[in-house]
């Protein structure tokens, strides 16, 4: 991939999309295209086809999606499956019609079964029952994976699906009704410090184990994959099965320990109360990232480094 390659980022304003812009620009890629929501609504198939056709990109990266934590997934299951199916299918269809050379579809570790063996390998897909609270979102993402696999099999496309672990970073969603665990905890502990609250409630037993990765590591991984030589990239495409690749930090932490870490980061000195009436979700979720590690990619940011950058960005955002 040369520096003049035309790359279209779907979802450029979100946490992942903005990170991709940041990382691709840092490495000298200048032919990057994106459109604001006012000009392109990915849920509109005709508009998506027209606008992507005008750009005529070589590569499409699908970072656009409706996302949220346990509360959002539980409260709006229909919206999660409906919107994500529409967004990804419209973009993929536009990619087919415009004959893009490569397409990167971003899935999620939640596509894997709730109780599959750990660390979770790519072969675990469809091997068991999904976690109930985010099943609609997971099924939408699985549909995207199957769509890419079917296109590869039928039309010999080179569409690759990436499964990142739990991500965090600048421009995350801090709405407590819809956010994931790290942004929710950052906001809770920061507010508790400002308001001098004696305790902070954290959902669940605190025993659930999670793998987290700073978002720029995912963007670096995507660029690493796109810059692979033709032979190595083609080896990632499986015409007889799913073309998927896990991307994770290979480190896990309990929600209890994560809460203590973020309390310290935000200088909150009160008590942490684990509220067991709320669900833990999947008890343990860590990805097997051996495939991409063997190709030569590794995470650059530790959890602590990523959290410091994220918290600094959060404080700047609320000060504005």
Tab-separated table of C-alpha atoms in Angstrom:
chain	number	residue	atom	x	y	z
A	1	UNK	CA	0.000	0.000	0.000
A	2	UNK	CA	1.567	3.277	-1.081
A	3	UNK	CA	0.953	6.680	0.502
A	4	UNK	CA	-1.366	7.716	-2.343
A	5	UNK	CA	-3.833	4.863	-1.774
A	6	UNK	CA	-7.393	6.210	-1.477
A	7	UNK	CA	-8.739	5.167	1.922
A	8	UNK	CA	-12.337	5.768	2.983
A	9	UNK	CA	-13.071	5.721	6.727
A	10	UNK	CA	-16.703	5.105	7.642
A	11	UNK	CA	-17.310	6.555	11.100
A	12	UNK	CA	-14.473	9.082	11.208
A	13	UNK	CA	-15.833	11.052	14.187
A	14	UNK	CA	-16.083	8.115	16.582
A	15	UNK	CA	-13.354	6.857	18.885
A	16	UNK	CA	-11.969	4.322	16.379
A	17	UNK	CA	-12.481	6.458	13.271
A	18	UNK	CA	-10.796	9.533	14.751
A	19	UNK	CA	-7.919	7.340	15.916
A	20	UNK	CA	-7.512	5.948	12.390
A	21	UNK	CA	-7.335	9.485	11.023
A	22	UNK	CA	-4.717	10.366	13.621
A	23	UNK	CA	-2.546	7.304	12.970
A	24	UNK	CA	-2.802	7.266	9.160
A	25	UNK	CA	-1.919	10.975	9.031
A	26	UNK	CA	1.042	10.394	11.352
A	27	UNK	CA	2.455	7.828	8.916
A	28	UNK	CA	2.085	10.094	5.884
A	29	UNK	CA	-1.162	8.918	4.314
A	30	UNK	CA	-2.853	11.959	2.792
A	31	UNK	CA	-5.485	10.448	0.496
A	32	UNK	CA	-7.974	9.795	3.308
A	33	UNK	CA	-11.682	10.373	2.722
A	34	UNK	CA	-14.645	10.683	5.092
A	35	UNK	CA	-17.971	12.483	5.218
A	36	UNK	CA	-19.962	13.976	8.127
A	37	UNK	CA	-23.400	12.614	9.058
A	38	UNK	CA	-25.063	15.660	7.521
A	39	UNK	CA	-23.775	14.614	4.104
A	40	UNK	CA	-23.846	10.828	4.457
A	41	UNK	CA	-26.194	8.704	6.542
A	42	UNK	CA	-24.980	5.102	6.289
A	43	UNK	CA	-28.475	3.837	7.081
A	44	UNK	CA	-29.568	5.301	3.731
A	45	UNK	CA	-28.555	2.768	1.059
A	46	UNK	CA	-28.941	5.054	-1.972
A	47	UNK	CA	-26.995	7.884	-0.368
A	48	UNK	CA	-24.225	5.518	0.760
A	49	UNK	CA	-23.911	4.044	-2.738
A	50	UNK	CA	-23.825	7.490	-4.355
A	51	UNK	CA	-21.294	9.133	-2.029
A	52	UNK	CA	-18.864	6.214	-1.886
A	53	UNK	CA	-19.157	5.929	-5.663
A	54	UNK	CA	-18.102	9.570	-6.020
A	55	UNK	CA	-15.044	8.983	-3.843
A	56	UNK	CA	-14.153	5.668	-5.568
A	57	UNK	CA	-11.792	4.460	-2.807
A	58	UNK	CA	-9.217	1.659	-3.034
A	59	UNK	CA	-9.806	0.636	0.584
A	60	UNK	CA	-12.803	0.952	2.912
A	61	UNK	CA	-12.500	0.675	6.698
A	62	UNK	CA	-15.859	0.218	8.443
A	63	UNK	CA	-15.569	1.845	11.857
A	64	UNK	CA	-19.158	3.121	11.797
A	65	UNK	CA	-21.539	1.340	14.193
A	66	UNK	CA	-24.082	1.849	16.941
A	67	UNK	CA	-22.270	0.823	20.121
A	68	UNK	CA	-22.894	0.861	23.865
A	69	UNK	CA	-22.427	-0.923	27.170
A	70	UNK	CA	-24.602	-3.436	29.030
A	71	UNK	CA	-27.300	-0.899	29.877
A	72	UNK	CA	-27.651	0.411	26.316
A	73	UNK	CA	-27.663	-3.084	24.794
A	74	UNK	CA	-30.286	-4.259	27.280
A	75	UNK	CA	-32.514	-1.203	26.798
A	76	UNK	CA	-32.430	-0.872	23.006
A	77	UNK	CA	-31.907	-4.351	21.489
A	78	UNK	CA	-33.937	-3.645	18.339
A	79	UNK	CA	-32.027	-0.448	17.559
A	80	UNK	CA	-28.709	-2.269	17.972
A	81	UNK	CA	-29.502	-5.014	15.480
A	82	UNK	CA	-31.450	-2.828	13.031
A	83	UNK	CA	-28.987	0.059	12.786
A	84	UNK	CA	-25.846	-2.071	12.654
A	85	UNK	CA	-27.233	-4.375	9.971
A	86	UNK	CA	-28.220	-1.378	7.841
A	87	UNK	CA	-24.935	0.511	8.305
A	88	UNK	CA	-22.594	-2.362	7.509
A	89	UNK	CA	-24.636	-3.858	4.648
A	90	UNK	CA	-24.969	-0.505	2.878
A	91	UNK	CA	-21.235	0.187	3.101
A	92	UNK	CA	-20.255	-3.333	2.023
A	93	UNK	CA	-22.674	-3.193	-0.913
A	94	UNK	CA	-21.211	0.158	-1.973
A	95	UNK	CA	-17.762	-1.413	-1.743
A	96	UNK	CA	-18.807	-4.273	-4.029
A	97	UNK	CA	-20.407	-1.997	-6.625
A	98	UNK	CA	-17.314	0.241	-6.669
A	99	UNK	CA	-14.940	-2.733	-6.785
A	100	UNK	CA	-12.793	-1.748	-3.784
A	101	UNK	CA	-9.548	-3.691	-3.591
A	102	UNK	CA	-9.733	-4.314	0.145
A	103	UNK	CA	-12.324	-3.839	2.875
A	104	UNK	CA	-11.732	-3.988	6.626
A	105	UNK	CA	-14.822	-4.826	8.680
A	106	UNK	CA	-14.513	-4.137	12.406
A	107	UNK	CA	-16.386	-6.592	14.590
A	108	UNK	CA	-16.127	-7.121	18.331
A	109	UNK	CA	-15.030	-9.764	20.829
A	110	UNK	CA	-18.703	-10.098	21.839
A	111	UNK	CA	-19.332	-12.152	18.676
A	112	UNK	CA	-17.800	-15.128	20.486
A	113	UNK	CA	-19.845	-17.425	22.777
A	114	UNK	CA	-20.309	-16.500	26.422
A	115	UNK	CA	-18.667	-19.633	27.797
A	116	UNK	CA	-16.085	-20.563	25.162
A	117	UNK	CA	-12.562	-21.649	26.092
A	118	UNK	CA	-10.070	-18.907	26.983
A	119	UNK	CA	-8.103	-17.284	25.420
A	120	UNK	CA	-10.687	-17.102	22.623
A	121	UNK	CA	-9.428	-18.249	19.226
A	122	UNK	CA	-10.909	-17.232	15.898
A	123	UNK	CA	-12.218	-20.807	15.525
A	124	UNK	CA	-14.588	-20.239	18.477
A	125	UNK	CA	-17.048	-18.257	16.325
A	126	UNK	CA	-20.519	-19.901	16.296
A	127	UNK	CA	-19.374	-22.619	18.706
A	128	UNK	CA	-21.854	-21.759	21.496
A	129	UNK	CA	-24.499	-19.470	22.948
A	130	UNK	CA	-23.952	-15.706	22.944
A	131	UNK	CA	-24.106	-13.455	26.008
A	132	UNK	CA	-27.762	-12.407	26.224
A	133	UNK	CA	-27.413	-8.678	26.957
A	134	UNK	CA	-25.473	-7.897	23.769
A	135	UNK	CA	-26.824	-10.680	21.543
A	136	UNK	CA	-28.563	-8.321	19.029
A	137	UNK	CA	-25.334	-6.351	18.502
A	138	UNK	CA	-23.268	-9.537	18.300
A	139	UNK	CA	-25.614	-11.131	15.739
A	140	UNK	CA	-25.447	-8.002	13.580
A	141	UNK	CA	-21.646	-8.178	13.666
A	142	UNK	CA	-21.681	-11.920	12.908
A	143	UNK	CA	-23.869	-11.136	9.898
A	144	UNK	CA	-21.183	-8.695	8.724
A	145	UNK	CA	-18.480	-11.337	9.153
A	146	UNK	CA	-20.540	-13.852	7.162
A	147	UNK	CA	-21.262	-11.266	4.463
A	148	UNK	CA	-17.547	-10.625	3.971
A	149	UNK	CA	-16.793	-14.369	4.019
A	150	UNK	CA	-19.529	-15.070	1.462
A	151	UNK	CA	-18.211	-12.366	-0.867
A	152	UNK	CA	-14.690	-13.766	-0.558
A	153	UNK	CA	-15.933	-17.251	-1.346
A	154	UNK	CA	-18.243	-16.336	-4.222
A	155	UNK	CA	-16.424	-13.422	-5.860
A	156	UNK	CA	-12.834	-13.920	-4.614
A	157	UNK	CA	-12.872	-10.607	-2.754
A	158	UNK	CA	-10.262	-9.665	-0.151
A	159	UNK	CA	-12.530	-8.532	2.682
A	160	UNK	CA	-11.109	-9.063	6.175
A	161	UNK	CA	-12.976	-8.969	9.498
A	162	UNK	CA	-11.063	-7.838	12.593
A	163	UNK	CA	-12.181	-8.676	16.142
A	164	UNK	CA	-10.717	-6.205	18.651
A	165	UNK	CA	-10.987	-6.618	22.408
A	166	UNK	CA	-12.599	-3.899	24.571
A	167	UNK	CA	-11.329	-0.535	23.368
A	168	UNK	CA	-10.948	2.835	25.083
A	169	UNK	CA	-9.402	6.199	24.297
A	170	UNK	CA	-10.078	9.823	23.307
A	171	UNK	CA	-13.556	10.623	21.954
A	172	UNK	CA	-15.094	7.698	23.812
A	173	UNK	CA	-18.757	7.917	24.848
A	174	UNK	CA	-19.106	9.112	28.458
A	175	UNK	CA	-22.899	9.014	28.643
A	176	UNK	CA	-23.511	6.779	31.670
A	177	UNK	CA	-26.672	5.343	30.095
A	178	UNK	CA	-24.861	4.130	26.986
A	179	UNK	CA	-21.127	3.964	27.696
A	180	UNK	CA	-18.759	1.037	28.078
A	181	UNK	CA	-17.049	0.237	31.353
A	182	UNK	CA	-13.865	2.372	31.188
A	183	UNK	CA	-15.494	5.675	30.125
A	184	UNK	CA	-18.309	5.040	32.605
A	185	UNK	CA	-15.856	4.517	35.467
A	186	UNK	CA	-13.758	7.546	34.489
A	187	UNK	CA	-16.819	9.779	34.545
A	188	UNK	CA	-18.213	8.272	37.769
A	189	UNK	CA	-14.994	8.651	39.741
A	190	UNK	CA	-14.215	12.108	38.355
A	191	UNK	CA	-17.694	13.381	39.257
A	192	UNK	CA	-17.500	11.741	42.684
A	193	UNK	CA	-14.196	13.534	43.326
A	194	UNK	CA	-15.619	16.914	42.277
A	195	UNK	CA	-18.803	16.420	44.311
A	196	UNK	CA	-16.876	14.886	47.241
A	197	UNK	CA	-19.071	11.792	47.317
A	198	UNK	CA	-18.256	9.196	49.959
A	199	UNK	CA	-18.752	6.203	47.670
A	200	UNK	CA	-19.065	5.165	44.032
A	201	UNK	CA	-21.269	2.289	42.883
A	202	UNK	CA	-19.773	-0.092	40.327
A	203	UNK	CA	-22.027	-2.536	38.498
A	204	UNK	CA	-21.625	-6.257	39.193
A	205	UNK	CA	-19.561	-8.382	41.536
A	206	UNK	CA	-16.252	-6.992	40.271
A	207	UNK	CA	-15.041	-10.515	39.478
A	208	UNK	CA	-15.560	-10.395	35.711
A	209	UNK	CA	-12.277	-10.368	33.783
A	210	UNK	CA	-11.784	-8.173	30.745
A	211	UNK	CA	-9.088	-7.413	28.192
A	212	UNK	CA	-8.643	-3.742	27.277
A	213	UNK	CA	-6.668	-2.037	24.520
A	214	UNK	CA	-5.939	1.625	23.855
A	215	UNK	CA	-7.631	2.581	20.573
A	216	UNK	CA	-4.476	3.766	18.768
A	217	UNK	CA	-3.115	0.223	19.086
A	218	UNK	CA	-6.057	-1.011	17.013
A	219	UNK	CA	-5.409	1.682	14.385
A	220	UNK	CA	-1.728	0.707	14.288
A	221	UNK	CA	-2.790	-2.928	13.839
A	222	UNK	CA	-5.107	-2.030	10.938
A	223	UNK	CA	-2.324	-0.083	9.227
A	224	UNK	CA	0.103	-2.960	9.889
A	225	UNK	CA	-2.305	-5.388	8.176
A	226	UNK	CA	-2.899	-3.102	5.191
A	227	UNK	CA	0.858	-2.659	4.727
A	228	UNK	CA	1.527	-6.407	4.646
A	229	UNK	CA	2.877	-7.655	1.347
A	230	UNK	CA	0.360	-9.251	-1.006
A	231	UNK	CA	1.301	-12.833	-0.101
A	232	UNK	CA	0.977	-12.343	3.662
A	233	UNK	CA	-2.279	-10.411	3.364
A	234	UNK	CA	-3.775	-13.076	1.090
A	235	UNK	CA	-2.901	-15.729	3.679
A	236	UNK	CA	-5.383	-14.022	6.034
A	237	UNK	CA	-8.214	-14.587	3.536
A	238	UNK	CA	-9.905	-17.985	3.893
A	239	UNK	CA	-12.155	-18.748	0.935
A	240	UNK	CA	-13.640	-21.799	2.684
A	241	UNK	CA	-14.433	-20.278	6.075
A	242	UNK	CA	-14.399	-16.943	7.925
A	243	UNK	CA	-11.617	-14.450	7.235
A	244	UNK	CA	-11.242	-13.108	10.767
A	245	UNK	CA	-8.355	-11.960	12.921
A	246	UNK	CA	-8.297	-11.219	16.646
A	247	UNK	CA	-6.565	-8.070	17.892
A	248	UNK	CA	-5.998	-7.716	21.615
A	249	UNK	CA	-3.524	-6.655	24.282
A	250	UNK	CA	-3.277	-10.199	25.735
A	251	UNK	CA	-3.620	-8.739	29.251
A	252	UNK	CA	-6.691	-8.989	31.452
A	253	UNK	CA	-7.899	-7.301	34.608
A	254	UNK	CA	-10.878	-7.752	36.912
A	255	UNK	CA	-13.515	-5.016	37.032
A	256	UNK	CA	-12.726	-4.617	40.755
A	257	UNK	CA	-9.036	-3.957	40.070
A	258	UNK	CA	-9.865	-1.738	37.108
A	259	UNK	CA	-12.151	0.341	39.341
A	260	UNK	CA	-9.380	0.750	41.910
A	261	UNK	CA	-6.928	1.756	39.182
A	262	UNK	CA	-9.268	4.426	37.770
A	263	UNK	CA	-10.136	5.707	41.260
A	264	UNK	CA	-6.418	6.260	41.846
A	265	UNK	CA	-5.957	7.873	38.418
A	266	UNK	CA	-8.747	10.387	39.088
A	267	UNK	CA	-7.553	11.035	42.666
A	268	UNK	CA	-10.801	9.754	44.164
A	269	UNK	CA	-10.295	8.704	47.796
A	270	UNK	CA	-13.788	7.465	48.735
A	271	UNK	CA	-15.144	3.920	48.885
A	272	UNK	CA	-15.987	1.635	45.959
A	273	UNK	CA	-19.263	-0.270	46.367
A	274	UNK	CA	-19.814	-3.261	44.083
A	275	UNK	CA	-23.528	-3.449	43.231
A	276	UNK	CA	-24.261	-7.150	42.703
A	277	UNK	CA	-27.858	-6.594	41.625
A	278	UNK	CA	-26.482	-5.627	38.205
A	279	UNK	CA	-25.139	-8.285	35.780
A	280	UNK	CA	-21.459	-9.023	35.218
A	281	UNK	CA	-21.980	-10.016	31.600
A	282	UNK	CA	-19.532	-12.605	30.280
A	283	UNK	CA	-17.420	-13.894	33.226
A	284	UNK	CA	-14.136	-13.840	31.313
A	285	UNK	CA	-13.186	-12.555	27.880
A	286	UNK	CA	-9.633	-12.505	26.563
A	287	UNK	CA	-8.688	-12.990	22.928
A	288	UNK	CA	-6.054	-15.286	21.490
A	289	UNK	CA	-4.050	-12.813	19.377
A	290	UNK	CA	-1.284	-15.228	18.387
A	291	UNK	CA	-1.977	-14.943	14.654
A	292	UNK	CA	-1.346	-11.207	14.403
A	293	UNK	CA	1.465	-11.385	16.974
A	294	UNK	CA	3.253	-13.996	14.848
A	295	UNK	CA	3.028	-11.641	11.869
A	296	UNK	CA	5.022	-9.119	13.897
A	297	UNK	CA	2.458	-6.793	15.475
A	298	UNK	CA	2.408	-6.047	19.209
A	299	UNK	CA	0.601	-3.509	21.405
A	300	UNK	CA	2.607	-0.358	22.121
A	301	UNK	CA	0.526	1.108	24.958
A	302	UNK	CA	0.126	-0.373	28.422
A	303	UNK	CA	-3.258	-0.100	30.147
A	304	UNK	CA	-1.889	2.563	32.506
A	305	UNK	CA	-0.466	4.646	29.642
A	306	UNK	CA	-3.704	4.487	27.706
A	307	UNK	CA	-5.785	5.389	30.764
A	308	UNK	CA	-3.644	8.460	31.469
A	309	UNK	CA	-4.074	9.761	27.902
A	310	UNK	CA	-7.806	9.021	27.993
A	311	UNK	CA	-8.402	10.721	31.329
A	312	UNK	CA	-6.453	13.790	30.207
A	313	UNK	CA	-8.640	13.976	27.087
A	314	UNK	CA	-11.797	13.548	29.208
A	315	UNK	CA	-10.832	16.466	31.479
A	316	UNK	CA	-10.080	18.681	28.454
A	317	UNK	CA	-13.450	17.766	26.947
A	318	UNK	CA	-15.502	18.649	30.027
A	319	UNK	CA	-13.530	21.852	30.575
A	320	UNK	CA	-14.519	22.970	27.071
